[in-house]
Amino acid sequence: MTNYAVILAAGKGTRMKSDLPKVLHKVAGISMLEHVFRSVNAINPEKTVTVVGHKAELVEQVLAGQTDFVRQTEQLGTGHAVMMAEPVLENLTGQTLVIAGDTPLITGESLKNLIDFHINHKNVATILTAEADNPFGYGRIVRNQHGEVLKIVEQKDASDFEQQIKEINTGTYVFDNASLFKALKNINTNNAQGEYYITDVIGIFRENGEKVGAYTLKNFDESLGVNDRVALATAEGVMRRRINKQHMVNGVSFVNPDATYIDVDVEIAPEVQLEANVTLKGQTKIGAETILTNGTYIVDSEIGERAVITNSMIEESSVADGVTVGPYAHIRPGSSLAKDVHVGNFVEVKGSSIGENTKAGHLTYIGNSEVGANVNFGAGTITVNYDGQNKYKTIIGDNVFVGSNSTIIAPVELGDNSLVGAGSTIDKDVPANAIALGRSRQINKEDYAKRLPHHPQNK
Ligand code: UD1
Ligand code: CA
């Protein structure tokens, strides 16, 4: 049997109080819509149709090339949204999963189970439901005395008795495809919100004597529908626990998993140690036995094995095995640190490659530079890469020693094995093996200090 999927993502999400369409709000680094899309892929749909409307172009960008899109120009309700998929799906044989784009926690596993349940029970419609401690706001599953599903009633339409029902509609369903679009022709807007509800097709099937059922999730967590930022933070928390647990199972140590923030696509090798308040974002990879201490914040970067990153920020860069960074260092985009590099406190590196075993221990800025191996940067070294208009490159060979508080004005090249005297301002190339002194000579005036009032002799 062939599977199809419809993802509802046309709504504005008024309760988010946001310019961003609701489904584009992120949970653990990717949009809710992408979470839903990834889970949907677990059922291998032959065709996925995403219904977009509010800020459609923006929403389409996120899944461009991965799904069909249909437009719902006016948001007249979830039932109306599904109708928009009719031109793409009508006349197809198989079952259609309908899922809301604001339920980021539903897993692919649960969707597979839902489809299996639907097929095994030969249902025309199967609702994914859950037991909620606090069902407020969700559609309720109304069953008869035999436990058979009769209909779904929305919060705003529910009687006092129906409001007591704890079994809720997750907003995910599987339908026989042809029956779905037939039933949709019979829904109306006679309800508290004046909308076309997808949920109404359940009652219609039931009245026509067709078989409907419900597959109930074991865990309510998965069914969370995000309508406001309170729920968004709840979703983030659930996702965080899920992600961190998986890393722990894989052999990663956490001092405090509740305070460690890892995006879904981050990869971490075994034997990595994470202290609290570590944040790993985007497409970040961490190699085995690396230690990340409290406060480390890494975005879209690759860190090698046995590295130690102490309370530092690394963005869009690569850091090789054995590198030590920090405390309080900032590796900015486009940098690469080769094996065993040491970048110490208050060092900033930007758009630079740094060769093996090079050390910049303290208070240094290295920008737009190509630095060789075994270079030593004294404290306070600055590469001057910017004249207010253009950026220029600094090239530093292997085994160069840059004395403290030197200013290297680009474009400039320091040859292999050269040495820059402390306090120099270098604006000419330094040949290999040379010593460059770019500072005024020191003058000592014998006994002059005795003339000054501060001298003990004059007090
Ligand atoms: C819906 C269900 C409710 C269920 C809950 C689960 C209906 C009538 N109610 O309510 O039973 O418990 O989800 O989270 O379906 N959308 C469109 N076009 C529209 C309206 C909505 O694409 O015209 C999209 C939204 O972008 C959203 C999804 O459909 O992704 C759900 O809409 P929402 O308004 O959040 O429905 P709920 O009130 O939460
Ligand atoms: Ca919702």
mmCIF file with all atom_site columns, C-alpha atoms in Angstrom, residues 10-149:
data_model
loop_
_atom_site.group_PDB
_atom_site.id
_atom_site.type_symbol
_atom_site.label_atom_id
_atom_site.label_alt_id
_atom_site.label_comp_id
_atom_site.label_asym_id
_atom_site.label_entity_id
_atom_site.label_seq_id
_atom_site.pdbx_PDB_ins_code
_atom_site.Cartn_x
_atom_site.Cartn_y
_atom_site.Cartn_z
_atom_site.occupancy
_atom_site.B_iso_or_equiv
_atom_site.pdbx_formal_charge
_atom_site.auth_seq_id
_atom_site.auth_comp_id
_atom_site.auth_asym_id
_atom_site.auth_atom_id
_atom_site.pdbx_PDB_model_num
ATOM 1   C CA . ALA A 1 10  ? -0.325  27.655 6.296  1.00 0.00 ? 10  ALA A CA 1
ATOM 2   C CA . GLY A 1 11  ? -1.311  29.242 9.604  1.00 0.00 ? 11  GLY A CA 1
ATOM 3   C CA . LYS A 1 12  ? 0.154   32.414 11.041 1.00 0.00 ? 12  LYS A CA 1
ATOM 4   C CA . GLY A 1 13  ? 0.307   31.238 14.619 1.00 0.00 ? 13  GLY A CA 1
ATOM 5   C CA . THR A 1 14  ? -1.269  34.340 16.132 1.00 0.00 ? 14  THR A CA 1
ATOM 6   C CA . ARG A 1 15  ? -0.585  33.188 19.681 1.00 0.00 ? 15  ARG A CA 1
ATOM 7   C CA . MET A 1 16  ? 3.180   33.164 19.013 1.00 0.00 ? 16  MET A CA 1
ATOM 8   C CA . LYS A 1 17  ? 3.055   36.983 18.683 1.00 0.00 ? 17  LYS A CA 1
ATOM 9   C CA . SER A 1 18  ? 5.710   36.763 16.008 1.00 0.00 ? 18  SER A CA 1
ATOM 10  C CA . ASP A 1 19  ? 6.488   37.980 12.501 1.00 0.00 ? 19  ASP A CA 1
ATOM 11  C CA . LEU A 1 20  ? 7.907   34.559 11.768 1.00 0.00 ? 20  LEU A CA 1
ATOM 12  C CA . PRO A 1 21  ? 5.315   31.965 10.679 1.00 0.00 ? 21  PRO A CA 1
ATOM 13  C CA . LYS A 1 22  ? 4.747   29.604 13.602 1.00 0.00 ? 22  LYS A CA 1
ATOM 14  C CA . VAL A 1 23  ? 6.071   26.460 11.936 1.00 0.00 ? 23  VAL A CA 1
ATOM 15  C CA . LEU A 1 24  ? 9.424   28.173 11.285 1.00 0.00 ? 24  LEU A CA 1
ATOM 16  C CA . HIS A 1 25  ? 10.129  28.691 14.964 1.00 0.00 ? 25  HIS A CA 1
ATOM 17  C CA . LYS A 1 26  ? 13.014  26.450 15.912 1.00 0.00 ? 26  LYS A CA 1
ATOM 18  C CA . VAL A 1 27  ? 13.307  23.605 18.376 1.00 0.00 ? 27  VAL A CA 1
ATOM 19  C CA . ALA A 1 28  ? 16.866  22.398 19.014 1.00 0.00 ? 28  ALA A CA 1
ATOM 20  C CA . GLY A 1 29  ? 18.221  24.197 15.981 1.00 0.00 ? 29  GLY A CA 1
ATOM 21  C CA . ILE A 1 30  ? 15.761  23.335 13.220 1.00 0.00 ? 30  ILE A CA 1
ATOM 22  C CA . SER A 1 31  ? 12.258  24.577 12.494 1.00 0.00 ? 31  SER A CA 1
ATOM 23  C CA . MET A 1 32  ? 9.222   22.724 13.796 1.00 0.00 ? 32  MET A CA 1
ATOM 24  C CA . LEU A 1 33  ? 8.285   22.123 10.165 1.00 0.00 ? 33  LEU A CA 1
ATOM 25  C CA . GLU A 1 34  ? 11.598  20.346 9.504  1.00 0.00 ? 34  GLU A CA 1
ATOM 26  C CA . HIS A 1 35  ? 11.100  18.166 12.584 1.00 0.00 ? 35  HIS A CA 1
ATOM 27  C CA . VAL A 1 36  ? 7.684   17.159 11.291 1.00 0.00 ? 36  VAL A CA 1
ATOM 28  C CA . PHE A 1 37  ? 9.028   16.611 7.777  1.00 0.00 ? 37  PHE A CA 1
ATOM 29  C CA . ARG A 1 38  ? 11.820  14.343 9.061  1.00 0.00 ? 38  ARG A CA 1
ATOM 30  C CA . SER A 1 39  ? 9.368   12.240 11.067 1.00 0.00 ? 39  SER A CA 1
ATOM 31  C CA . VAL A 1 40  ? 7.027   12.008 8.087  1.00 0.00 ? 40  VAL A CA 1
ATOM 32  C CA . ASN A 1 41  ? 9.878   10.602 5.991  1.00 0.00 ? 41  ASN A CA 1
ATOM 33  C CA . ALA A 1 42  ? 9.946   7.560  8.251  1.00 0.00 ? 42  ALA A CA 1
ATOM 34  C CA . ILE A 1 43  ? 6.794   6.289  6.507  1.00 0.00 ? 43  ILE A CA 1
ATOM 35  C CA . ASN A 1 44  ? 8.404   6.698  3.057  1.00 0.00 ? 44  ASN A CA 1
ATOM 36  C CA . PRO A 1 45  ? 5.609   8.691  1.482  1.00 0.00 ? 45  PRO A CA 1
ATOM 37  C CA . GLU A 1 46  ? 5.423   8.471  -2.284 1.00 0.00 ? 46  GLU A CA 1
ATOM 38  C CA . LYS A 1 47  ? 4.320   12.085 -2.267 1.00 0.00 ? 47  LYS A CA 1
ATOM 39  C CA . THR A 1 48  ? 4.386   14.741 0.441  1.00 0.00 ? 48  THR A CA 1
ATOM 40  C CA . VAL A 1 49  ? 2.277   17.861 0.055  1.00 0.00 ? 49  VAL A CA 1
ATOM 41  C CA . THR A 1 50  ? 2.948   20.822 2.320  1.00 0.00 ? 50  THR A CA 1
ATOM 42  C CA . VAL A 1 51  ? 0.133   23.336 2.616  1.00 0.00 ? 51  VAL A CA 1
ATOM 43  C CA . VAL A 1 52  ? 1.511   26.864 2.898  1.00 0.00 ? 52  VAL A CA 1
ATOM 44  C CA . GLY A 1 53  ? -0.217  30.229 3.132  1.00 0.00 ? 53  GLY A CA 1
ATOM 45  C CA . HIS A 1 54  ? 0.947   32.826 5.610  1.00 0.00 ? 54  HIS A CA 1
ATOM 46  C CA . LYS A 1 55  ? 4.356   34.024 4.342  1.00 0.00 ? 55  LYS A CA 1
ATOM 47  C CA . ALA A 1 56  ? 4.352   31.076 1.950  1.00 0.00 ? 56  ALA A CA 1
ATOM 48  C CA . GLU A 1 57  ? 7.678   31.903 0.249  1.00 0.00 ? 57  GLU A CA 1
ATOM 49  C CA . LEU A 1 58  ? 9.483   31.920 3.576  1.00 0.00 ? 58  LEU A CA 1
ATOM 50  C CA . VAL A 1 59  ? 8.015   28.565 4.575  1.00 0.00 ? 59  VAL A CA 1
ATOM 51  C CA . GLU A 1 60  ? 8.725   27.028 1.162  1.00 0.00 ? 60  GLU A CA 1
ATOM 52  C CA . GLN A 1 61  ? 12.417  27.949 1.391  1.00 0.00 ? 61  GLN A CA 1
ATOM 53  C CA . VAL A 1 62  ? 12.866  25.650 4.363  1.00 0.00 ? 62  VAL A CA 1
ATOM 54  C CA . LEU A 1 63  ? 11.746  22.509 2.497  1.00 0.00 ? 63  LEU A CA 1
ATOM 55  C CA . ALA A 1 64  ? 12.552  23.626 -1.039 1.00 0.00 ? 64  ALA A CA 1
ATOM 56  C CA . GLY A 1 65  ? 12.929  20.694 -3.432 1.00 0.00 ? 65  GLY A CA 1
ATOM 57  C CA . GLN A 1 66  ? 11.882  18.154 -0.794 1.00 0.00 ? 66  GLN A CA 1
ATOM 58  C CA . THR A 1 67  ? 8.075   18.285 -0.997 1.00 0.00 ? 67  THR A CA 1
ATOM 59  C CA . ASP A 1 68  ? 5.235   19.498 -3.210 1.00 0.00 ? 68  ASP A CA 1
ATOM 60  C CA . PHE A 1 69  ? 3.664   22.760 -2.077 1.00 0.00 ? 69  PHE A CA 1
ATOM 61  C CA . VAL A 1 70  ? 0.080   23.908 -2.374 1.00 0.00 ? 70  VAL A CA 1
ATOM 62  C CA . ARG A 1 71  ? -1.169  27.346 -1.387 1.00 0.00 ? 71  ARG A CA 1
ATOM 63  C CA . GLN A 1 72  ? -4.001  28.051 0.996  1.00 0.00 ? 72  GLN A CA 1
ATOM 64  C CA . THR A 1 73  ? -4.438  31.771 0.417  1.00 0.00 ? 73  THR A CA 1
ATOM 65  C CA . GLU A 1 74  ? -7.040  32.224 3.162  1.00 0.00 ? 74  GLU A CA 1
ATOM 66  C CA . GLN A 1 75  ? -6.675  30.246 6.367  1.00 0.00 ? 75  GLN A CA 1
ATOM 67  C CA . LEU A 1 76  ? -10.213 28.957 6.725  1.00 0.00 ? 76  LEU A CA 1
ATOM 68  C CA . GLY A 1 77  ? -9.307  26.020 8.955  1.00 0.00 ? 77  GLY A CA 1
ATOM 69  C CA . THR A 1 78  ? -7.441  22.721 9.007  1.00 0.00 ? 78  THR A CA 1
ATOM 70  C CA . GLY A 1 79  ? -10.124 20.965 6.903  1.00 0.00 ? 79  GLY A CA 1
ATOM 71  C CA . HIS A 1 80  ? -9.899  23.678 4.263  1.00 0.00 ? 80  HIS A CA 1
ATOM 72  C CA . ALA A 1 81  ? -6.099  23.357 4.350  1.00 0.00 ? 81  ALA A CA 1
ATOM 73  C CA . VAL A 1 82  ? -6.276  19.637 3.554  1.00 0.00 ? 82  VAL A CA 1
ATOM 74  C CA . MET A 1 83  ? -8.708  20.349 0.678  1.00 0.00 ? 83  MET A CA 1
ATOM 75  C CA . MET A 1 84  ? -5.922  22.373 -0.960 1.00 0.00 ? 84  MET A CA 1
ATOM 76  C CA . ALA A 1 85  ? -4.004  19.110 -1.467 1.00 0.00 ? 85  ALA A CA 1
ATOM 77  C CA . GLU A 1 86  ? -6.830  17.580 -3.472 1.00 0.00 ? 86  GLU A CA 1
ATOM 78  C CA . PRO A 1 87  ? -5.490  18.493 -6.947 1.00 0.00 ? 87  PRO A CA 1
ATOM 79  C CA . VAL A 1 88  ? -2.240  16.695 -6.144 1.00 0.00 ? 88  VAL A CA 1
ATOM 80  C CA . LEU A 1 89  ? -3.628  13.651 -4.335 1.00 0.00 ? 89  LEU A CA 1
ATOM 81  C CA . GLU A 1 90  ? -7.173  12.964 -5.611 1.00 0.00 ? 90  GLU A CA 1
ATOM 82  C CA . ASN A 1 91  ? -7.627  9.689  -7.487 1.00 0.00 ? 91  ASN A CA 1
ATOM 83  C CA . LEU A 1 92  ? -4.560  8.139  -5.883 1.00 0.00 ? 92  LEU A CA 1
ATOM 84  C CA . THR A 1 93  ? -4.920  4.801  -4.166 1.00 0.00 ? 93  THR A CA 1
ATOM 85  C CA . GLY A 1 94  ? -3.368  4.388  -0.750 1.00 0.00 ? 94  GLY A CA 1
ATOM 86  C CA . GLN A 1 95  ? -3.429  6.051  2.637  1.00 0.00 ? 95  GLN A CA 1
ATOM 87  C CA . THR A 1 96  ? -2.702  9.644  3.474  1.00 0.00 ? 96  THR A CA 1
ATOM 88  C CA . LEU A 1 97  ? -1.077  10.833 6.659  1.00 0.00 ? 97  LEU A CA 1
ATOM 89  C CA . VAL A 1 98  ? -2.255  14.306 7.673  1.00 0.00 ? 98  VAL A CA 1
ATOM 90  C CA . ILE A 1 99  ? -0.091  16.039 10.254 1.00 0.00 ? 99  ILE A CA 1
ATOM 91  C CA . ALA A 1 100 ? 0.100   19.546 11.702 1.00 0.00 ? 100 ALA A CA 1
ATOM 92  C CA . GLY A 1 101 ? 3.335   21.447 11.216 1.00 0.00 ? 101 GLY A CA 1
ATOM 93  C CA . ASP A 1 102 ? 3.291   22.593 14.846 1.00 0.00 ? 102 ASP A CA 1
ATOM 94  C CA . THR A 1 103 ? 3.795   19.183 16.486 1.00 0.00 ? 103 THR A CA 1
ATOM 95  C CA . PRO A 1 104 ? 7.607   18.855 16.387 1.00 0.00 ? 104 PRO A CA 1
ATOM 96  C CA . LEU A 1 105 ? 7.897   16.058 18.932 1.00 0.00 ? 105 LEU A CA 1
ATOM 97  C CA . ILE A 1 106 ? 6.000   13.302 17.124 1.00 0.00 ? 106 ILE A CA 1
ATOM 98  C CA . THR A 1 107 ? 8.538   10.659 16.148 1.00 0.00 ? 107 THR A CA 1
ATOM 99  C CA . GLY A 1 108 ? 8.880   8.745  12.901 1.00 0.00 ? 108 GLY A CA 1
ATOM 100 C CA . GLU A 1 109 ? 8.529   5.589  14.983 1.00 0.00 ? 109 GLU A CA 1
ATOM 101 C CA . SER A 1 110 ? 5.058   6.621  16.168 1.00 0.00 ? 110 SER A CA 1
ATOM 102 C CA . LEU A 1 111 ? 3.989   7.509  12.624 1.00 0.00 ? 111 LEU A CA 1
ATOM 103 C CA . LYS A 1 112 ? 5.087   4.082  11.424 1.00 0.00 ? 112 LYS A CA 1
ATOM 104 C CA . ASN A 1 113 ? 3.103   2.463  14.243 1.00 0.00 ? 113 ASN A CA 1
ATOM 105 C CA . LEU A 1 114 ? 0.086   4.592  13.358 1.00 0.00 ? 114 LEU A CA 1
ATOM 106 C CA . ILE A 1 115 ? 0.198   3.490  9.711  1.00 0.00 ? 115 ILE A CA 1
ATOM 107 C CA . ASP A 1 116 ? 0.598   -0.171 10.702 1.00 0.00 ? 116 ASP A CA 1
ATOM 108 C CA . PHE A 1 117 ? -2.314  0.098  13.132 1.00 0.00 ? 117 PHE A CA 1
ATOM 109 C CA . HIS A 1 118 ? -4.461  1.751  10.451 1.00 0.00 ? 118 HIS A CA 1
ATOM 110 C CA . ILE A 1 119 ? -3.714  -0.981 7.920  1.00 0.00 ? 119 ILE A CA 1
ATOM 111 C CA . ASN A 1 120 ? -4.109  -3.872 10.377 1.00 0.00 ? 120 ASN A CA 1
ATOM 112 C CA . HIS A 1 121 ? -7.491  -2.571 11.546 1.00 0.00 ? 121 HIS A CA 1
ATOM 113 C CA . LYS A 1 122 ? -8.666  -1.874 7.977  1.00 0.00 ? 122 LYS A CA 1
ATOM 114 C CA . ASN A 1 123 ? -9.815  1.582  9.095  1.00 0.00 ? 123 ASN A CA 1
ATOM 115 C CA . VAL A 1 124 ? -10.935 4.353  6.827  1.00 0.00 ? 124 VAL A CA 1
ATOM 116 C CA . ALA A 1 125 ? -9.540  6.842  9.324  1.00 0.00 ? 125 ALA A CA 1
ATOM 117 C CA . THR A 1 126 ? -7.209  6.449  12.309 1.00 0.00 ? 126 THR A CA 1
ATOM 118 C CA . ILE A 1 127 ? -6.492  9.281  14.738 1.00 0.00 ? 127 ILE A CA 1
ATOM 119 C CA . LEU A 1 128 ? -3.219  9.548  16.616 1.00 0.00 ? 128 LEU A CA 1
ATOM 120 C CA . THR A 1 129 ? -4.313  10.307 20.183 1.00 0.00 ? 129 THR A CA 1
ATOM 121 C CA . ALA A 1 130 ? -2.768  10.696 23.629 1.00 0.00 ? 130 ALA A CA 1
ATOM 122 C CA . GLU A 1 131 ? -3.850  10.922 27.255 1.00 0.00 ? 131 GLU A CA 1
ATOM 123 C CA . ALA A 1 132 ? -3.234  14.438 28.541 1.00 0.00 ? 132 ALA A CA 1
ATOM 124 C CA . ASP A 1 133 ? -3.070  15.442 32.212 1.00 0.00 ? 133 ASP A CA 1
ATOM 125 C CA . ASN A 1 134 ? -4.222  18.847 31.083 1.00 0.00 ? 134 ASN A CA 1
ATOM 126 C CA . PRO A 1 135 ? -6.201  18.428 27.852 1.00 0.00 ? 135 PRO A CA 1
ATOM 127 C CA . PHE A 1 136 ? -7.196  22.095 27.641 1.00 0.00 ? 136 PHE A CA 1
ATOM 128 C CA . GLY A 1 137 ? -6.978  23.501 24.128 1.00 0.00 ? 137 GLY A CA 1
ATOM 129 C CA . TYR A 1 138 ? -6.900  20.165 22.309 1.00 0.00 ? 138 TYR A CA 1
ATOM 130 C CA . GLY A 1 139 ? -9.661  18.440 20.412 1.00 0.00 ? 139 GLY A CA 1
ATOM 131 C CA . ARG A 1 140 ? -11.186 15.644 22.553 1.00 0.00 ? 140 ARG A CA 1
ATOM 132 C CA . ILE A 1 141 ? -11.826 12.088 21.413 1.00 0.00 ? 141 ILE A CA 1
ATOM 133 C CA . VAL A 1 142 ? -15.461 11.179 22.045 1.00 0.00 ? 142 VAL A CA 1
ATOM 134 C CA . ARG A 1 143 ? -16.064 7.416  22.323 1.00 0.00 ? 143 ARG A CA 1
ATOM 135 C CA . ASN A 1 144 ? -19.223 5.407  22.943 1.00 0.00 ? 144 ASN A CA 1
ATOM 136 C CA . GLN A 1 145 ? -19.756 2.906  25.768 1.00 0.00 ? 145 GLN A CA 1
ATOM 137 C CA . HIS A 1 146 ? -18.001 0.218  23.700 1.00 0.00 ? 146 HIS A CA 1
ATOM 138 C CA . GLY A 1 147 ? -14.931 2.403  23.427 1.00 0.00 ? 147 GLY A CA 1
ATOM 139 C CA . GLU A 1 148 ? -15.488 3.081  19.721 1.00 0.00 ? 148 GLU A CA 1
ATOM 140 C CA . VAL A 1 149 ? -14.465 6.506  18.435 1.00 0.00 ? 149 VAL A CA 1
#
